[in-house]
PDB file of C-alpha atoms in Angstrom:
ATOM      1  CA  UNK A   1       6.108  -0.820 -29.186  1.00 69.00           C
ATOM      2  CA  UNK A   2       2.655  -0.057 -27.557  1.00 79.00           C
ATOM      3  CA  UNK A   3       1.888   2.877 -25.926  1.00 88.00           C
ATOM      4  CA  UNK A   4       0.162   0.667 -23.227  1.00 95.00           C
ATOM      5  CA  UNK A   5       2.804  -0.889 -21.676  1.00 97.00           C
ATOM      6  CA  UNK A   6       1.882  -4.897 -20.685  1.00 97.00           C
ATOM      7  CA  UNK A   7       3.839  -7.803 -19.584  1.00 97.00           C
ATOM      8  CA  UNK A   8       4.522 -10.411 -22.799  1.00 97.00           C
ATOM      9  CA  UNK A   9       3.631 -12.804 -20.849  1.00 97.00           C
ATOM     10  CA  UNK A  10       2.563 -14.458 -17.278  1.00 97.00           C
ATOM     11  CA  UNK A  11       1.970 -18.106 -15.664  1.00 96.00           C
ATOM     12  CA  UNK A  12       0.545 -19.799 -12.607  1.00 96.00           C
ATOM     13  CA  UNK A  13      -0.646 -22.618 -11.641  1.00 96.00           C
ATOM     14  CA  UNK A  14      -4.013 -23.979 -11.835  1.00 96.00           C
ATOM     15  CA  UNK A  15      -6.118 -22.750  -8.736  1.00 97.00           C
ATOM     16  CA  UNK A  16      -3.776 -19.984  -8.286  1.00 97.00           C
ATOM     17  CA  UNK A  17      -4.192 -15.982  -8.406  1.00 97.00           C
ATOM     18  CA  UNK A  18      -2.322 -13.870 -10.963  1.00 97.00           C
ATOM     19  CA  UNK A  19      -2.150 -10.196 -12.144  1.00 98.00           C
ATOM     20  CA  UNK A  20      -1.666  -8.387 -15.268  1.00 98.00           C
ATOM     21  CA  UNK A  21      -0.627  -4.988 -15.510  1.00 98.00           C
ATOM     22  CA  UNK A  22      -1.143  -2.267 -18.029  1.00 98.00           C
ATOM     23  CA  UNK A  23       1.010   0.990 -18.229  1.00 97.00           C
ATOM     24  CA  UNK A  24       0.177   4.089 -19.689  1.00 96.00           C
ATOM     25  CA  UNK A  25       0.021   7.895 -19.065  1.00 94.00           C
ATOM     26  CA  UNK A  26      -1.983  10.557 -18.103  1.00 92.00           C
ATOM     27  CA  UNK A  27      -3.356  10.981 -21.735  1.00 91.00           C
ATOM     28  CA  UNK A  28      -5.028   7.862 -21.780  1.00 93.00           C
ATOM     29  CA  UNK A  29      -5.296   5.324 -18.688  1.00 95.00           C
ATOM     30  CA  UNK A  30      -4.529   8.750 -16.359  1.00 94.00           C
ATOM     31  CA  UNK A  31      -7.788  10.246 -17.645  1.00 92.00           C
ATOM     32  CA  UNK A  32      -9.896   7.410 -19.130  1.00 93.00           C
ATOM     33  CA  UNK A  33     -11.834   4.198 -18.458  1.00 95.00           C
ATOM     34  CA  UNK A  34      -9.869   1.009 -18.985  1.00 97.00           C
ATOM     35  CA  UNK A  35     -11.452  -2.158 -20.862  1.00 97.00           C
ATOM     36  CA  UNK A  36      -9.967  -5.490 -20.586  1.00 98.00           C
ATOM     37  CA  UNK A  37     -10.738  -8.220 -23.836  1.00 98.00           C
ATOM     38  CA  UNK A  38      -9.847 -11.916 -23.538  1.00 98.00           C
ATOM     39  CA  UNK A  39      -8.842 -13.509 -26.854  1.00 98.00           C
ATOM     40  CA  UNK A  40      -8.940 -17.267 -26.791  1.00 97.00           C
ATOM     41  CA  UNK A  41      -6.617 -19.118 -29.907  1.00 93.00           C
ATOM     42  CA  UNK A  42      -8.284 -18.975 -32.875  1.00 93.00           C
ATOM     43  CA  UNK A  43     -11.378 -16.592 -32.006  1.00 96.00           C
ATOM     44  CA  UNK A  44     -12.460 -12.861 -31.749  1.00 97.00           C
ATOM     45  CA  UNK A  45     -11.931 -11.014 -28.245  1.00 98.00           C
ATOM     46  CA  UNK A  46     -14.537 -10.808 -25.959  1.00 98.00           C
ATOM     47  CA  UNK A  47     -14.876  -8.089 -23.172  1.00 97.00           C
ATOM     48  CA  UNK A  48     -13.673  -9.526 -19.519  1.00 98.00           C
ATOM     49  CA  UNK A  49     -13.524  -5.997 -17.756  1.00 98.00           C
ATOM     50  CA  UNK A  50     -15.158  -2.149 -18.611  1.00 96.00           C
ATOM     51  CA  UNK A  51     -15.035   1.117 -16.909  1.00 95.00           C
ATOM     52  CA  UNK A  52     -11.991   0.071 -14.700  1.00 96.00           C
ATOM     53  CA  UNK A  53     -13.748  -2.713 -12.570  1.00 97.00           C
ATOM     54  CA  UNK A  54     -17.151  -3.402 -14.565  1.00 97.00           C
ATOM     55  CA  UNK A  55     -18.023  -7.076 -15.326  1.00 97.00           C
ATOM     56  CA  UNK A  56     -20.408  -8.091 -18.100  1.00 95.00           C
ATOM     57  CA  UNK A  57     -23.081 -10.317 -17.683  1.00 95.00           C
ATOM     58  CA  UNK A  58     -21.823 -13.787 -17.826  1.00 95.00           C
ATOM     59  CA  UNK A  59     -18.070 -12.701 -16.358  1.00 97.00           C
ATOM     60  CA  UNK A  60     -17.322 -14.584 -13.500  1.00 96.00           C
ATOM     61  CA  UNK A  61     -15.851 -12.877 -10.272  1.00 95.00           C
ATOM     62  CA  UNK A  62     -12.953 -14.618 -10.791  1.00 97.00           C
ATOM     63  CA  UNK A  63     -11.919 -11.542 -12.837  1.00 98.00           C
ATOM     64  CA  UNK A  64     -11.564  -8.177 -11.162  1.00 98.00           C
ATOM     65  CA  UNK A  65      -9.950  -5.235 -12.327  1.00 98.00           C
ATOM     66  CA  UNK A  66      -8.639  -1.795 -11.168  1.00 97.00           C
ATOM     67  CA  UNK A  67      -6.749   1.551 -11.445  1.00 97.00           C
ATOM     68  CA  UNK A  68      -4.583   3.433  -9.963  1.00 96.00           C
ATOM     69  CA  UNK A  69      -2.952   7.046 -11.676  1.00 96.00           C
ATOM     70  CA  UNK A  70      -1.732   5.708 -14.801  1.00 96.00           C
ATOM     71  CA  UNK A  71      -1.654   1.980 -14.868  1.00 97.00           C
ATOM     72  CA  UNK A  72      -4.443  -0.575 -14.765  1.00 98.00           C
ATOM     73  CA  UNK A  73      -4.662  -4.407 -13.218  1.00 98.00           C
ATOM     74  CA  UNK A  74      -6.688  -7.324 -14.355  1.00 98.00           C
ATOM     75  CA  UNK A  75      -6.420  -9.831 -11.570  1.00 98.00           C
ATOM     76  CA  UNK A  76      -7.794 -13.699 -12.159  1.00 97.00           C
ATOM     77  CA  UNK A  77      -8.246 -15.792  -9.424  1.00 97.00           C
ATOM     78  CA  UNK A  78      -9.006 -19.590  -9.057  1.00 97.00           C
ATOM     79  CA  UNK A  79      -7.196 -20.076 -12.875  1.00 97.00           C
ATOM     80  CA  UNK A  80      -8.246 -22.845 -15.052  1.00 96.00           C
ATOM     81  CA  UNK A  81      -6.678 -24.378 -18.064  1.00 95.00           C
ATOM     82  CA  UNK A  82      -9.860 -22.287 -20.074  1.00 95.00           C
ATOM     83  CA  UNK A  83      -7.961 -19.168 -19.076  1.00 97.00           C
ATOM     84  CA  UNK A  84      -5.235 -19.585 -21.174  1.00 97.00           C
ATOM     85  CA  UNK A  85      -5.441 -16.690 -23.370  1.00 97.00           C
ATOM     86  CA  UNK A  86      -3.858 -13.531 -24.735  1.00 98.00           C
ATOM     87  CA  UNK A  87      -5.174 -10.556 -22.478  1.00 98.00           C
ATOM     88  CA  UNK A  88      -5.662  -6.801 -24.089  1.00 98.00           C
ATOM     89  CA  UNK A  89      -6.187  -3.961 -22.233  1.00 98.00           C
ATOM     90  CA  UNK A  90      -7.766  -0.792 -23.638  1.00 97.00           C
ATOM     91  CA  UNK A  91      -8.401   2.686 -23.636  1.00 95.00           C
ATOM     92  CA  UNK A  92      -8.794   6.193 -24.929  1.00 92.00           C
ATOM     93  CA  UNK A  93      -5.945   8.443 -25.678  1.00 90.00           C
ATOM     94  CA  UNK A  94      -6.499  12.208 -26.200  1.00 83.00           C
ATOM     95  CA  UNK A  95      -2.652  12.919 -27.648  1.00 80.00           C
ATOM     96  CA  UNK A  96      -2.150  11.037 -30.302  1.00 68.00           C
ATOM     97  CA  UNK A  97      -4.349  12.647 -33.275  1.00 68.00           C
ATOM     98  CA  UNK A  98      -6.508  15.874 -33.151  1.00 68.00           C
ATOM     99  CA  UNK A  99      -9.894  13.676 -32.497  1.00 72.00           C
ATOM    100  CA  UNK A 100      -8.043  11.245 -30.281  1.00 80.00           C
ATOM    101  CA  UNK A 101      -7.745   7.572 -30.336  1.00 87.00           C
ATOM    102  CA  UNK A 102      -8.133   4.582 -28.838  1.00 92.00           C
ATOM    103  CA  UNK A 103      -5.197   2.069 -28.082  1.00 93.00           C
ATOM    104  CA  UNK A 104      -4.188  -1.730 -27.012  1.00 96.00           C
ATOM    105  CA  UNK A 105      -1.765  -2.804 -25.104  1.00 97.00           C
ATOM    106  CA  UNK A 106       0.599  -5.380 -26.681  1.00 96.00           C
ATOM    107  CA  UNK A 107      -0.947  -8.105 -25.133  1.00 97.00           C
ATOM    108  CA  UNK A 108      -0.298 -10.699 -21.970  1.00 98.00           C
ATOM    109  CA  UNK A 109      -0.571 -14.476 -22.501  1.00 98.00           C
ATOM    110  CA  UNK A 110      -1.324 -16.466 -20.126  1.00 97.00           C
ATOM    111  CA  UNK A 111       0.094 -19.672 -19.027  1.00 97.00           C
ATOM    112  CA  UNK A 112      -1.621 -22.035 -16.733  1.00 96.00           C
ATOM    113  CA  UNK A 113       1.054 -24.320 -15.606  1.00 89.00           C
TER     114      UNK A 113
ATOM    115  CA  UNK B   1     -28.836 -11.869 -29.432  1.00 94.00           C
ATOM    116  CA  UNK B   2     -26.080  -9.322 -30.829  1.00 95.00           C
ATOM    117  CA  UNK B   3     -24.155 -10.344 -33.937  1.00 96.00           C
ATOM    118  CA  UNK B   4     -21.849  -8.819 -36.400  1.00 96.00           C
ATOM    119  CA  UNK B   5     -21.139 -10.835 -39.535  1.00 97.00           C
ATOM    120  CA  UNK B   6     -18.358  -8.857 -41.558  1.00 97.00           C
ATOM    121  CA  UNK B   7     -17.658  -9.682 -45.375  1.00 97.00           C
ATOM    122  CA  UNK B   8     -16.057  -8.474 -48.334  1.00 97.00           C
ATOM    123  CA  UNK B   9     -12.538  -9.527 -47.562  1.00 96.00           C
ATOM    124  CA  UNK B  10      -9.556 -11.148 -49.563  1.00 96.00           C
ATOM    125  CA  UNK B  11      -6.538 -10.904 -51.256  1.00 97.00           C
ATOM    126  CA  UNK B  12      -5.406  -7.733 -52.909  1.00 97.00           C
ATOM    127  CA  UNK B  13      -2.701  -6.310 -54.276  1.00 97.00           C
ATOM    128  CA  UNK B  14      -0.584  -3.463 -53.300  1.00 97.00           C
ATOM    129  CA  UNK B  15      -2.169   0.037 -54.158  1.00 97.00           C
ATOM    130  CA  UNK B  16      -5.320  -1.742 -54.773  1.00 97.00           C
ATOM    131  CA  UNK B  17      -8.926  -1.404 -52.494  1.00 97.00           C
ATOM    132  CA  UNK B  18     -11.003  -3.125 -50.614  1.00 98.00           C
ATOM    133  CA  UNK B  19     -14.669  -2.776 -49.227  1.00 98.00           C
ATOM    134  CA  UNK B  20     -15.297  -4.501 -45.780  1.00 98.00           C
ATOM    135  CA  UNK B  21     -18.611  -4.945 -44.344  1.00 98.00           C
ATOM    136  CA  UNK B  22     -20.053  -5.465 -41.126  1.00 98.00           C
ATOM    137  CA  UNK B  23     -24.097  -6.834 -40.911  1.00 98.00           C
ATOM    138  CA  UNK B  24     -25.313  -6.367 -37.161  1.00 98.00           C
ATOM    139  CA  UNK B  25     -28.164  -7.369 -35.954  1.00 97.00           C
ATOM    140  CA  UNK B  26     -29.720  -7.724 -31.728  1.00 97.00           C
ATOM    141  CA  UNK B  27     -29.492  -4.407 -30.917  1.00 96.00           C
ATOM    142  CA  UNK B  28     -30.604  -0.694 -31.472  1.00 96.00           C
ATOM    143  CA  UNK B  29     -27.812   0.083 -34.679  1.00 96.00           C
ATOM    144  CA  UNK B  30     -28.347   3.822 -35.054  1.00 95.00           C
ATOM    145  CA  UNK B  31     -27.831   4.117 -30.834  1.00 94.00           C
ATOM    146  CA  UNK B  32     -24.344   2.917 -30.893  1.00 95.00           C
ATOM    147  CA  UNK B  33     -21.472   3.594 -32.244  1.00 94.00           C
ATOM    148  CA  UNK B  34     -18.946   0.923 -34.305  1.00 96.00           C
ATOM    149  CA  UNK B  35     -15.647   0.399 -34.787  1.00 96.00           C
ATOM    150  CA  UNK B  36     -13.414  -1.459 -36.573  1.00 97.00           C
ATOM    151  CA  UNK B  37     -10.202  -3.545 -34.897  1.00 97.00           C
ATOM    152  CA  UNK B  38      -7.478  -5.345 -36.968  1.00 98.00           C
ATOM    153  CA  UNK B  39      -5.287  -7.861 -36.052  1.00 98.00           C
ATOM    154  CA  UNK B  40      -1.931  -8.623 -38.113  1.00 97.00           C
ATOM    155  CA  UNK B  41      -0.830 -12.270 -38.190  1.00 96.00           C
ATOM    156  CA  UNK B  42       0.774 -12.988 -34.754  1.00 94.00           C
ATOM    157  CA  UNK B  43       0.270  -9.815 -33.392  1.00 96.00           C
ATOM    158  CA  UNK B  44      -2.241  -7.856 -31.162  1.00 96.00           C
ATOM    159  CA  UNK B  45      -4.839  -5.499 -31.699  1.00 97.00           C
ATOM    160  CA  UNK B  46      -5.019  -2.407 -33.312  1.00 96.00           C
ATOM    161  CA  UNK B  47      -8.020  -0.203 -33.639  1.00 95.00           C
ATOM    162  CA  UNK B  48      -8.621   1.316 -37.366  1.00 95.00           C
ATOM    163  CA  UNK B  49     -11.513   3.364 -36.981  1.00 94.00           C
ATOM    164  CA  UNK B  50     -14.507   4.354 -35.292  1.00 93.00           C
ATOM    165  CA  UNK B  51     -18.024   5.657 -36.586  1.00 94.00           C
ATOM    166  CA  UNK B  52     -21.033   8.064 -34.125  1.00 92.00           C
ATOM    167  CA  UNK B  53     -24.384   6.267 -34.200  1.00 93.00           C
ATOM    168  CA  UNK B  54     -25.479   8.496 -36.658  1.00 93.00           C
ATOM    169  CA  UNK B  55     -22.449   8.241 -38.933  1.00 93.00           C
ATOM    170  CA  UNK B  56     -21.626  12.395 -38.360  1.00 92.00           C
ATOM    171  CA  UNK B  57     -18.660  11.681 -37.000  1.00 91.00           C
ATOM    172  CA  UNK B  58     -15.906   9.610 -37.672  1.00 91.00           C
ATOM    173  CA  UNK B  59     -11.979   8.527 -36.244  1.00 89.00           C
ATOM    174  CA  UNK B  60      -8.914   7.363 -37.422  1.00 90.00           C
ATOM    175  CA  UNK B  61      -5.563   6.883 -35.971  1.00 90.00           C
ATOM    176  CA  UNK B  62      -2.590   8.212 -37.752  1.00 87.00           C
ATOM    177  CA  UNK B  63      -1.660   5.226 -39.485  1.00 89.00           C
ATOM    178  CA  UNK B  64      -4.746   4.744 -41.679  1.00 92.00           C
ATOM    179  CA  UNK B  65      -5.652   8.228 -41.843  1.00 91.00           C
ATOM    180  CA  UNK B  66      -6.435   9.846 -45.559  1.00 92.00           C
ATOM    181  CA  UNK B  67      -6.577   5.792 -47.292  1.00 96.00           C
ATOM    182  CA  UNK B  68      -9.694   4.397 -44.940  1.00 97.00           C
ATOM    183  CA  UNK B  69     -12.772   5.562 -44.898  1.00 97.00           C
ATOM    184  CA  UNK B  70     -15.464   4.534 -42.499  1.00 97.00           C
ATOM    185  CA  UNK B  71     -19.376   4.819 -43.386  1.00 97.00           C
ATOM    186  CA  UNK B  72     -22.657   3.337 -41.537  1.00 97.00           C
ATOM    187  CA  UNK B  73     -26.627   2.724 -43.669  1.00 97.00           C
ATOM    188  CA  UNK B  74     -28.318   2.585 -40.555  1.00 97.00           C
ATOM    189  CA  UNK B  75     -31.417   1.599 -42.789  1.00 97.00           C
ATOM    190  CA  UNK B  76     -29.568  -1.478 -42.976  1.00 98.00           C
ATOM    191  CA  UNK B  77     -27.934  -2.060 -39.993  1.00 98.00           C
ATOM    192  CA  UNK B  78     -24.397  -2.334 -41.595  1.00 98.00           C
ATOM    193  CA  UNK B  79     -21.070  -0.355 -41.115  1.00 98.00           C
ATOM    194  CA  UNK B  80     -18.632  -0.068 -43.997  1.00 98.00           C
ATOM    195  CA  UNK B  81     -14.731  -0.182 -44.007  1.00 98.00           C
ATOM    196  CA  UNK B  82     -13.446   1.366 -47.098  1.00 98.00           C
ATOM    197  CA  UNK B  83     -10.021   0.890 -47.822  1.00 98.00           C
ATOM    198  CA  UNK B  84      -7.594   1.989 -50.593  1.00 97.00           C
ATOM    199  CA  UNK B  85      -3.839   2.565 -51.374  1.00 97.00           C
ATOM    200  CA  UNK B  86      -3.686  -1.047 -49.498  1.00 97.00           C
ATOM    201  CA  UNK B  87      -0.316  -1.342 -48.200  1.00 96.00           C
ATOM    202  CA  UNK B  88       1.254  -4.536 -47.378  1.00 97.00           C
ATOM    203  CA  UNK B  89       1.056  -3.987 -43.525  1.00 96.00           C
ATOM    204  CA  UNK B  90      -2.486  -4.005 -43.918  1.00 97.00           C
ATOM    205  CA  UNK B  91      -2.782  -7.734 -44.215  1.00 98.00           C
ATOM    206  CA  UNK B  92      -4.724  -8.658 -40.729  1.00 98.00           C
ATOM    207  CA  UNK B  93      -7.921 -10.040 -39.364  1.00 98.00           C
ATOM    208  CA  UNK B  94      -9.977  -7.081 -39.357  1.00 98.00           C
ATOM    209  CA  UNK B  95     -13.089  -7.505 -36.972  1.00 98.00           C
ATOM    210  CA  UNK B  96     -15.931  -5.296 -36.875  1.00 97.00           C
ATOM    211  CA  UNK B  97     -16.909  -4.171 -32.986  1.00 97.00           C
ATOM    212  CA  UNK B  98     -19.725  -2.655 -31.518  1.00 97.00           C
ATOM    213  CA  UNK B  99     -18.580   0.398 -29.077  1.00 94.00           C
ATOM    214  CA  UNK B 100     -20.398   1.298 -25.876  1.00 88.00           C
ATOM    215  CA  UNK B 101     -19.698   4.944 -26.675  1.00 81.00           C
ATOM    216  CA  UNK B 102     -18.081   7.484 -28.813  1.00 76.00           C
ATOM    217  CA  UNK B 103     -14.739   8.343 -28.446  1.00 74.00           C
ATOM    218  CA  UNK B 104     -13.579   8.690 -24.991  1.00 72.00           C
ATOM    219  CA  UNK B 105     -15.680   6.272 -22.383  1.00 77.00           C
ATOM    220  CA  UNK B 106     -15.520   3.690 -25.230  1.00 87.00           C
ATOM    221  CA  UNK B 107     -15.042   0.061 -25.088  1.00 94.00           C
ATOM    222  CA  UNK B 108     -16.125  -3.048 -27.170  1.00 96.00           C
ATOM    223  CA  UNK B 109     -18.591  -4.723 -25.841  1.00 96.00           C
ATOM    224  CA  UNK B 110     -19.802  -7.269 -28.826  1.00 97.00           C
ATOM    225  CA  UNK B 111     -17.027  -7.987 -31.900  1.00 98.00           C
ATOM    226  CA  UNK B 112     -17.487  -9.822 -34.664  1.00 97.00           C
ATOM    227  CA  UNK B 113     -15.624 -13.287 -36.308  1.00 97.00           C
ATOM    228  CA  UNK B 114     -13.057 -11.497 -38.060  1.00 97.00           C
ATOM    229  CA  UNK B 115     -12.612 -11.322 -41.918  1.00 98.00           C
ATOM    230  CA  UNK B 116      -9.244 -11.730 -43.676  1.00 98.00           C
ATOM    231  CA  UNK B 117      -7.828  -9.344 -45.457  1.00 98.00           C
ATOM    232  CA  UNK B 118      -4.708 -10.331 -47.185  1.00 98.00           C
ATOM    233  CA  UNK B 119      -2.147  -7.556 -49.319  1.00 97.00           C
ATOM    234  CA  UNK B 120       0.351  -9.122 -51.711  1.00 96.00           C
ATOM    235  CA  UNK B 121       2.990  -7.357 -53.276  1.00 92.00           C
TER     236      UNK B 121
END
């Protein structure tokens, strides 16, 4: 059981909009920047999302994320078969060891119908 | 471009150890700090540890803590994972990532291909 709390796993249809969430408390997501990875089948993640709502060079706007307290949102818009994926969200927590540590979520996968 | 090429992984037994490491080349290595991320066989992502750009300081969670050891030659641009008392819940695709910061404000920016690292009892 993950600290960061995510849905196992979401679906739309191609073209549509869909949202991920990711849970936590004020000793991580509460108090820290949130990353978001994208892991394709078969390869290494790759940052979608960083400091909340930052997008890497290369990152379409079709991905946006956000805050709000203690849980975090990746939204993807306009999906595509490409996007089907297990999505990871990310972030510090200062409770869990004396120097702190940084956590995943379980993981999302998502289904493009 | 960035790239991390890890090696040194395989099959072990239980109680035995194992040296991974990570070659990185594309950026300024001493500027950033590393981490490594492991990945058990049909599950997600779990971070192992995480090394300062100058290798002073270093993290673990709980769950390695006192059997991995993390190290960094910045003369060579390569990160080290050095793990012993290998337990059999250590089998996982351990991939070696490149972190934005240290500690708190971190994230992953570049990761590598992922070497297997496989614990039989």
């Amino acid at each position: 059981q993950s600290v960061l709390t995510q849905p196992p796993s979401v679906s739309a249809a191609p073209g549509q909009k869909v949202t991920i969430s990711c849970s936590g408390s004020s000793s991580n997501i509460g108090n820290n920047y949130v990353s978001w990875y994208q892991q394709l089948p078969g390869t290494a993640p790759k940052l979608l999302i960083y400091e909340n709502n930052k997008r890497p060079s290369g990152i379409p706007d079709r991905f946006s994320g956000s805050k709000s307290g203690t849980s975090a949102t990746l939204g993807i818009t306009g999906l595509q078969t490409g996007d089907e994926a297990i999505y990871y969200c990310g972030t510090w927590d200062s409770s869990l060891s004396v120097s702190g540590s940084w956590l995943f979520g379980g993981g999302t996968k998502l289904i493009v119908l | 471009e960035v790239q991390m090429v890890e090696s040194g992984g395989g099959l072990v037994q239980t109680g035995g150890s194992l040296r991974l490491s990570c070659a990185a080349s594309g950026f300024s290595f001493s500027n950033y700090a590393m981490s490594w991320v492991r990945q058990a066989p049909g599950k997600g992502l779990e971070w192992v540890s995480g090394i300062s750009g100058s290798g002073g300081a270093t993290y673990f969670p709980d769950s390695v803590k006192g059997r991995f050891t993390i190290s960094r030659d910045n003369s060579k641009n390569t990160v080290f994972l050095q793990m012993n008392s290998l337990r059999v819940e250590d089998t996982a695709i351990y991939y070696c990532a490149k972190d934005q910061a240290y500690g708190s404000g971190s994230f992953f920016d570049y990761w590598g291909q992922g070497i297997l690292v496989t614990v039989s009892s």
